Each structure stands twice: as structure tokens, then as C-alpha cells.
Amino acid sequence: MKNLLGALVLFLAFTVNASAQETFKKVDEKVEAKSNLAALSEVVPVQGTLSEDLFRLFEYKHRNLNGNLSAERKAELAKIIELKLRATLSQEQMQSIESKPGLLKKLTN
């Protein structure tokens, strides 16, 4: 009986531990999107509908990242976000972003 009870306790302990490792931190999409937009606004002036469009893009990014994506899917999402940024912003604006180290990575990942 002791062995059966001990085995049950160990089984439950490993089950709880395994499920705890599967959880990941979800973020508030709107807060993170505002943070990305603020970081972008420090380098490139964004106003009006451009600001709204970029906010929705960053919100889309964080909504998808909350879905616990695989590494390949995250890389694909980062590539899509970068392509959309390049299509939305002018070449001069993209050069300003690229001149600031780490900003493009922060905006896309």
C-alpha cells in the first residue's frame, strides 16, 4: 500500500511539473503594441492613420505571439512583420530604423 501511495504521489508531482513547463507568459497585446509604437516614434515620426495602422500591425504580432508558436512560425511571423513595415514606411524611415541597433529586431520579434 505504501508503494502504491508513493507511486501515486510521484506521478502527480511529475504531472504538475510537466504542465508547469508548458505554460508561457502571455502579454497584453495593446500594451506591447503601444510600447512598439512608442519605440518606433522615437526614431521615425508617425501620425494619423499611419500610427493607427502600425498599432494594429504590432497588435496583430503580439496576438499571434500569445498563441505559443513554434520557432519556425515565430521566424516566419517576424519576416512578415518586417516586410509589412518595409511596405508601409519609406526607404529613409527604414534606414533610420536600421541605423538604431536592435530596434528592428524589437519591432519584428
GROMACS .gro file of N, CA and C in nm:
model
  327
    1MET      N    1   0.083  -0.119   0.000
    1MET     CA    2   0.000   0.000   0.000
    1MET      C    3   0.087   0.126   0.000
    2LYS      N    4   0.197   0.124   0.079
    2LYS     CA    5   0.286   0.239   0.083
    2LYS      C    6   0.347   0.263  -0.054
    3ASN      N    7   0.386   0.155  -0.122
    3ASN     CA    8   0.447   0.170  -0.255
    3ASN      C    9   0.348   0.228  -0.355
    4LEU      N   10   0.224   0.185  -0.347
    4LEU     CA   11   0.121   0.237  -0.437
    4LEU      C   12   0.097   0.386  -0.411
    5LEU      N   13   0.090   0.424  -0.284
    5LEU     CA   14   0.070   0.564  -0.249
    5LEU      C   15   0.192   0.647  -0.291
    6GLY      N   16   0.312   0.595  -0.271
    6GLY     CA   17   0.433   0.665  -0.312
    6GLY      C   18   0.439   0.685  -0.462
    7ALA      N   19   0.400   0.581  -0.537
    7ALA     CA   20   0.399   0.591  -0.683
    7ALA      C   21   0.298   0.695  -0.729
    8LEU      N   22   0.184   0.701  -0.664
    8LEU     CA   23   0.081   0.798  -0.699
    8LEU      C   24   0.129   0.940  -0.673
    9VAL      N   25   0.195   0.961  -0.561
    9VAL     CA   26   0.248   1.094  -0.527
    9VAL      C   27   0.353   1.136  -0.629
   10LEU      N   28   0.444   1.045  -0.664
   10LEU     CA   29   0.546   1.078  -0.765
   10LEU      C   30   0.483   1.108  -0.900
   11PHE      N   31   0.383   1.029  -0.937
   11PHE     CA   32   0.315   1.052  -1.065
   11PHE      C   33   0.253   1.191  -1.068
   12LEU      N   34   0.185   1.229  -0.963
   12LEU     CA   35   0.121   1.360  -0.957
   12LEU      C   36   0.226   1.472  -0.957
   13ALA      N   37   0.337   1.451  -0.889
   13ALA     CA   38   0.442   1.553  -0.884
   13ALA      C   39   0.500   1.576  -1.023
   14PHE      N   40   0.526   1.469  -1.097
   14PHE     CA   41   0.581   1.484  -1.232
   14PHE      C   42   0.478   1.543  -1.328
   15THR      N   43   0.352   1.510  -1.309
   15THR     CA   44   0.247   1.565  -1.394
   15THR      C   45   0.234   1.715  -1.375
   16VAL      N   46   0.235   1.761  -1.253
   16VAL     CA   47   0.226   1.905  -1.224
   16VAL      C   48   0.348   1.976  -1.280
   17ASN      N   49   0.465   1.918  -1.263
   17ASN     CA   50   0.588   1.978  -1.313
   17ASN      C   51   0.586   1.989  -1.465
   18ALA      N   52   0.540   1.885  -1.533
   18ALA     CA   53   0.536   1.887  -1.680
   18ALA      C   54   0.436   1.991  -1.730
   19SER      N   55   0.322   2.004  -1.667
   19SER     CA   56   0.225   2.103  -1.713
   19SER      C   57   0.270   2.244  -1.683
   20ALA      N   58   0.349   2.264  -1.579
   20ALA     CA   59   0.400   2.397  -1.547
   20ALA      C   60   0.502   2.442  -1.651
   21GLN      N   61   0.577   2.349  -1.709
   21GLN     CA   62   0.675   2.384  -1.810
   21GLN      C   63   0.609   2.421  -1.942
   22GLU      N   64   0.488   2.374  -1.967
   22GLU     CA   65   0.418   2.402  -2.091
   22GLU      C   66   0.359   2.542  -2.095
   23THR      N   67   0.339   2.602  -1.979
   23THR     CA   68   0.281   2.736  -1.977
   23THR      C   69   0.387   2.838  -2.017
   24PHE      N   70   0.343   2.945  -2.074
   24PHE     CA   71   0.433   3.054  -2.112
   24PHE      C   72   0.364   3.185  -2.081
   25LYS      N   73   0.442   3.288  -2.077
   25LYS     CA   74   0.391   3.419  -2.038
   25LYS      C   75   0.317   3.485  -2.153
   26LYS      N   76   0.190   3.511  -2.132
   26LYS     CA   77   0.113   3.586  -2.230
   26LYS      C   78   0.122   3.733  -2.195
   27VAL      N   79   0.123   3.816  -2.297
   27VAL     CA   80   0.133   3.959  -2.274
   27VAL      C   81   0.006   4.027  -2.321
   28ASP      N   82  -0.016   4.146  -2.271
   28ASP     CA   83  -0.129   4.227  -2.315
   28ASP      C   84  -0.094   4.287  -2.451
   29GLU      N   85  -0.169   4.251  -2.553
   29GLU     CA   86  -0.137   4.294  -2.690
   29GLU      C   87  -0.136   4.445  -2.705
   30LYS      N   88  -0.233   4.512  -2.645
   30LYS     CA   89  -0.244   4.657  -2.661
   30LYS      C   90  -0.127   4.730  -2.594
   31VAL      N   91  -0.088   4.684  -2.476
   31VAL     CA   92   0.024   4.748  -2.405
   31VAL      C   93   0.153   4.729  -2.483
   32GLU      N   94   0.177   4.607  -2.530
   32GLU     CA   95   0.300   4.580  -2.605
   32GLU      C   96   0.300   4.652  -2.740
   33ALA      N   97   0.183   4.663  -2.803
   33ALA     CA   98   0.175   4.734  -2.930
   33ALA      C   99   0.205   4.883  -2.909
   34LYS      N  100   0.155   4.941  -2.800
   34LYS     CA  101   0.186   5.081  -2.769
   34LYS      C  102   0.334   5.099  -2.743
   35SER      N  103   0.395   5.001  -2.677
   35SER     CA  104   0.538   5.006  -2.649
   35SER      C  105   0.619   5.004  -2.779
   36ASN      N  106   0.580   4.915  -2.871
   36ASN     CA  107   0.648   4.910  -3.001
   36ASN      C  108   0.629   5.038  -3.079
   37LEU      N  109   0.510   5.093  -3.076
   37LEU     CA  110   0.482   5.217  -3.149
   37LEU      C  111   0.560   5.333  -3.087
   38ALA      N  112   0.572   5.336  -2.956
   38ALA     CA  113   0.648   5.442  -2.890
   38ALA      C  114   0.796   5.432  -2.926
   39ALA      N  115   0.850   5.309  -2.931
   39ALA     CA  116   0.991   5.291  -2.969
   39ALA      C  117   1.013   5.335  -3.113
   40LEU      N  118   0.918   5.306  -3.199
   40LEU     CA  119   0.928   5.347  -3.339
   40LEU      C  120   0.916   5.499  -3.352
   41SER      N  121   0.828   5.559  -3.272
   41SER     CA  122   0.805   5.703  -3.279
   41SER      C  123   0.927   5.783  -3.235
   42GLU      N  124   1.013   5.725  -3.154
   42GLU     CA  125   1.134   5.795  -3.112
   42GLU      C  126   1.230   5.817  -3.228
   43VAL      N  127   1.223   5.729  -3.327
   43VAL     CA  128   1.315   5.735  -3.441
   43VAL      C  129   1.248   5.794  -3.564
   44VAL      N  130   1.124   5.753  -3.588
   44VAL     CA  131   1.051   5.794  -3.708
   44VAL      C  132   0.921   5.860  -3.666
   45PRO      N  133   0.893   5.980  -3.715
   45PRO     CA  134   0.765   6.042  -3.679
   45PRO      C  135   0.648   5.970  -3.747
   46VAL      N  136   0.552   5.926  -3.666
   46VAL     CA  137   0.432   5.861  -3.719
   46VAL      C  138   0.311   5.936  -3.667
   47GLN      N  139   0.218   5.965  -3.757
   47GLN     CA  140   0.100   6.041  -3.721
   47GLN      C  141  -0.022   5.987  -3.794
   48GLY      N  142  -0.138   6.017  -3.740
   48GLY     CA  143  -0.264   5.990  -3.807
   48GLY      C  144  -0.288   5.843  -3.837
   49THR      N  145  -0.329   5.817  -3.960
   49THR     CA  146  -0.365   5.681  -3.998
   49THR      C  147  -0.244   5.589  -3.999
   50LEU      N  148  -0.125   5.642  -4.026
   50LEU     CA  149  -0.004   5.560  -4.021
   50LEU      C  150   0.016   5.505  -3.880
   51SER      N  151  -0.006   5.588  -3.781
   51SER     CA  152   0.006   5.546  -3.642
   51SER      C  153  -0.094   5.436  -3.609
   52GLU      N  154  -0.217   5.453  -3.654
   52GLU     CA  155  -0.322   5.354  -3.630
   52GLU      C  156  -0.290   5.222  -3.700
   53ASP      N  157  -0.242   5.230  -3.824
   53ASP     CA  158  -0.208   5.109  -3.899
   53ASP      C  159  -0.093   5.033  -3.834
   54LEU      N  160   0.008   5.105  -3.790
   54LEU     CA  161   0.122   5.040  -3.725
   54LEU      C  162   0.082   4.981  -3.591
   55PHE      N  163  -0.006   5.050  -3.519
   55PHE     CA  164  -0.056   4.996  -3.392
   55PHE      C  165  -0.127   4.864  -3.416
   56ARG      N  166  -0.211   4.857  -3.518
   56ARG     CA  167  -0.282   4.732  -3.550
   56ARG      C  168  -0.184   4.622  -3.592
   57LEU      N  169  -0.079   4.659  -3.664
   57LEU     CA  170   0.022   4.562  -3.705
   57LEU      C  171   0.092   4.503  -3.583
   58PHE      N  172   0.133   4.589  -3.490
   58PHE     CA  173   0.201   4.542  -3.370
   58PHE      C  174   0.106   4.462  -3.280
   59GLU      N  175  -0.020   4.502  -3.277
   59GLU     CA  176  -0.119   4.427  -3.200
   59GLU      C  177  -0.138   4.287  -3.260
   60TYR      N  178  -0.142   4.279  -3.392
   60TYR     CA  179  -0.150   4.151  -3.463
   60TYR      C  180  -0.031   4.062  -3.428
   61LYS      N  181   0.088   4.123  -3.426
   61LYS     CA  182   0.210   4.050  -3.394
   61LYS      C  183   0.200   3.988  -3.254
   62HIS      N  184   0.162   4.068  -3.156
   62HIS     CA  185   0.158   4.019  -3.018
   62HIS      C  186   0.043   3.921  -2.997
   63ARG      N  187  -0.065   3.937  -3.067
   63ARG     CA  188  -0.176   3.843  -3.058
   63ARG      C  189  -0.130   3.705  -3.107
   64ASN      N  190  -0.055   3.703  -3.216
   64ASN     CA  191  -0.004   3.576  -3.268
   64ASN      C  192   0.104   3.517  -3.178
   65LEU      N  193   0.189   3.601  -3.122
   65LEU     CA  194   0.293   3.551  -3.032
   65LEU      C  195   0.233   3.492  -2.905
   66ASN      N  196   0.116   3.538  -2.865
   66ASN     CA  197   0.048   3.482  -2.748
   66ASN      C  198  -0.004   3.341  -2.776
   67GLY      N  199  -0.003   3.299  -2.902
   67GLY     CA  200  -0.055   3.169  -2.939
   67GLY      C  201   0.043   3.055  -2.921
   68ASN      N  202   0.157   3.076  -2.855
   68ASN     CA  203   0.257   2.972  -2.830
   68ASN      C  204   0.303   2.908  -2.961
   69LEU      N  205   0.364   2.987  -3.046
   69LEU     CA  206   0.409   2.941  -3.177
   69LEU      C  207   0.540   2.865  -3.169
   70SER      N  208   0.563   2.783  -3.270
   70SER     CA  209   0.692   2.713  -3.280
   70SER      C  210   0.798   2.814  -3.325
   71ALA      N  211   0.923   2.774  -3.315
   71ALA     CA  212   1.034   2.864  -3.353
   71ALA      C  213   1.027   2.900  -3.501
   72GLU      N  214   0.988   2.804  -3.585
   72GLU     CA  215   0.978   2.832  -3.729
   72GLU      C  216   0.867   2.933  -3.757
   73ARG      N  217   0.756   2.917  -3.688
   73ARG     CA  218   0.642   3.007  -3.709
   73ARG      C  219   0.674   3.148  -3.657
   74LYS      N  220   0.748   3.156  -3.546
   74LYS     CA  221   0.790   3.287  -3.495
   74LYS      C  222   0.881   3.358  -3.594
   75ALA      N  223   0.973   3.282  -3.654
   75ALA     CA  224   1.064   3.340  -3.753
   75ALA      C  225   0.986   3.388  -3.875
   76GLU      N  226   0.888   3.310  -3.916
   76GLU     CA  227   0.805   3.349  -4.030
   76GLU      C  228   0.723   3.475  -3.998
   77LEU      N  229   0.669   3.481  -3.876
   77LEU     CA  230   0.593   3.599  -3.835
   77LEU      C  231   0.682   3.723  -3.832
   78ALA      N  232   0.805   3.709  -3.782
   78ALA     CA  233   0.898   3.822  -3.778
   78ALA      C  234   0.929   3.871  -3.920
   79LYS      N  235   0.944   3.778  -4.012
   79LYS     CA  236   0.972   3.814  -4.151
   79LYS      C  237   0.852   3.888  -4.213
   80ILE      N  238   0.733   3.841  -4.183
   80ILE     CA  239   0.611   3.906  -4.234
   80ILE      C  240   0.597   4.047  -4.179
   81ILE      N  241   0.622   4.063  -4.049
   81ILE     CA  242   0.613   4.195  -3.986
   81ILE      C  243   0.715   4.290  -4.048
   82GLU      N  244   0.838   4.240  -4.070
   82GLU     CA  245   0.941   4.324  -4.130
   82GLU      C  246   0.901   4.366  -4.272
   83LEU      N  247   0.847   4.273  -4.350
   83LEU     CA  248   0.805   4.306  -4.486
   83LEU      C  249   0.692   4.409  -4.486
   84LYS      N  250   0.600   4.396  -4.392
   84LYS     CA  251   0.490   4.493  -4.384
   84LYS      C  252   0.541   4.630  -4.341
   85LEU      N  253   0.640   4.633  -4.251
   85LEU     CA  254   0.699   4.761  -4.213
   85LEU      C  255   0.768   4.826  -4.332
   86ARG      N  256   0.842   4.746  -4.408
   86ARG     CA  257   0.912   4.799  -4.525
   86ARG      C  258   0.814   4.850  -4.631
   87ALA      N  259   0.698   4.785  -4.643
   87ALA     CA  260   0.598   4.828  -4.739
   87ALA      C  261   0.527   4.955  -4.692
   88THR      N  262   0.514   4.972  -4.562
   88THR     CA  263   0.442   5.086  -4.507
   88THR      C  264   0.527   5.211  -4.498
   89LEU      N  265   0.652   5.195  -4.454
   89LEU     CA  266   0.739   5.310  -4.432
   89LEU      C  267   0.825   5.338  -4.555
   90SER      N  268   0.872   5.461  -4.564
   90SER     CA  269   0.958   5.498  -4.676
   90SER      C  270   1.098   5.441  -4.655
   91GLN      N  271   1.178   5.448  -4.759
   91GLN     CA  272   1.314   5.396  -4.752
   91GLN      C  273   1.398   5.474  -4.650
   92GLU      N  274   1.379   5.604  -4.645
   92GLU     CA  275   1.452   5.687  -4.548
   92GLU      C  276   1.413   5.650  -4.405
   93GLN      N  277   1.284   5.626  -4.383
   93GLN     CA  278   1.239   5.587  -4.250
   93GLN      C  279   1.297   5.452  -4.209
   94MET      N  280   1.302   5.358  -4.304
   94MET     CA  281   1.359   5.227  -4.274
   94MET      C  282   1.508   5.238  -4.245
   95GLN      N  283   1.577   5.327  -4.316
   95GLN     CA  284   1.719   5.346  -4.289
   95GLN      C  285   1.740   5.402  -4.149
   96SER      N  286   1.651   5.490  -4.106
   96SER     CA  287   1.658   5.545  -3.970
   96SER      C  288   1.639   5.434  -3.866
   97ILE      N  289   1.547   5.344  -3.893
   97ILE     CA  290   1.522   5.232  -3.802
   97ILE      C  291   1.643   5.139  -3.798
   98GLU      N  292   1.698   5.109  -3.914
   98GLU     CA  293   1.812   5.017  -3.921
   98GLU      C  294   1.937   5.078  -3.860
   99SER      N  295   1.947   5.211  -3.859
   99SER     CA  296   2.065   5.276  -3.801
   99SER      C  297   2.067   5.267  -3.648
  100LYS      N  298   1.951   5.244  -3.587
  100LYS     CA  299   1.943   5.230  -3.442
  100LYS      C  300   1.955   5.081  -3.408
  101PRO      N  301   2.062   5.041  -3.341
  101PRO     CA  302   2.086   4.899  -3.314
  101PRO      C  303   1.975   4.834  -3.232
  102GLY      N  304   1.927   4.720  -3.278
  102GLY     CA  305   1.828   4.642  -3.205
  102GLY      C  306   1.684   4.685  -3.222
  103LEU      N  307   1.659   4.799  -3.283
  103LEU     CA  308   1.522   4.847  -3.293
  103LEU      C  309   1.440   4.761  -3.388
  104LEU      N  310   1.496   4.728  -3.503
  104LEU     CA  311   1.420   4.647  -3.599
  104LEU      C  312   1.388   4.510  -3.540
  105LYS      N  313   1.482   4.453  -3.467
  105LYS     CA  314   1.458   4.324  -3.403
  105LYS      C  315   1.348   4.335  -3.299
  106LYS      N  316   1.348   4.443  -3.223
  106LYS     CA  317   1.245   4.464  -3.122
  106LYS      C  318   1.107   4.478  -3.187
  107LEU      N  319   1.103   4.547  -3.300
  107LEU     CA  320   0.975   4.568  -3.367
  107LEU      C  321   0.922   4.443  -3.434
  108THR      N  322   1.010   4.356  -3.477
  108THR     CA  323   0.965   4.238  -3.552
  108THR      C  324   0.952   4.112  -3.467
  109ASN      N  325   1.027   4.102  -3.359
  109ASN     CA  326   1.022   3.980  -3.275
  109ASN      C  327   0.943   4.000  -3.150
   0.00000   0.00000   0.00000
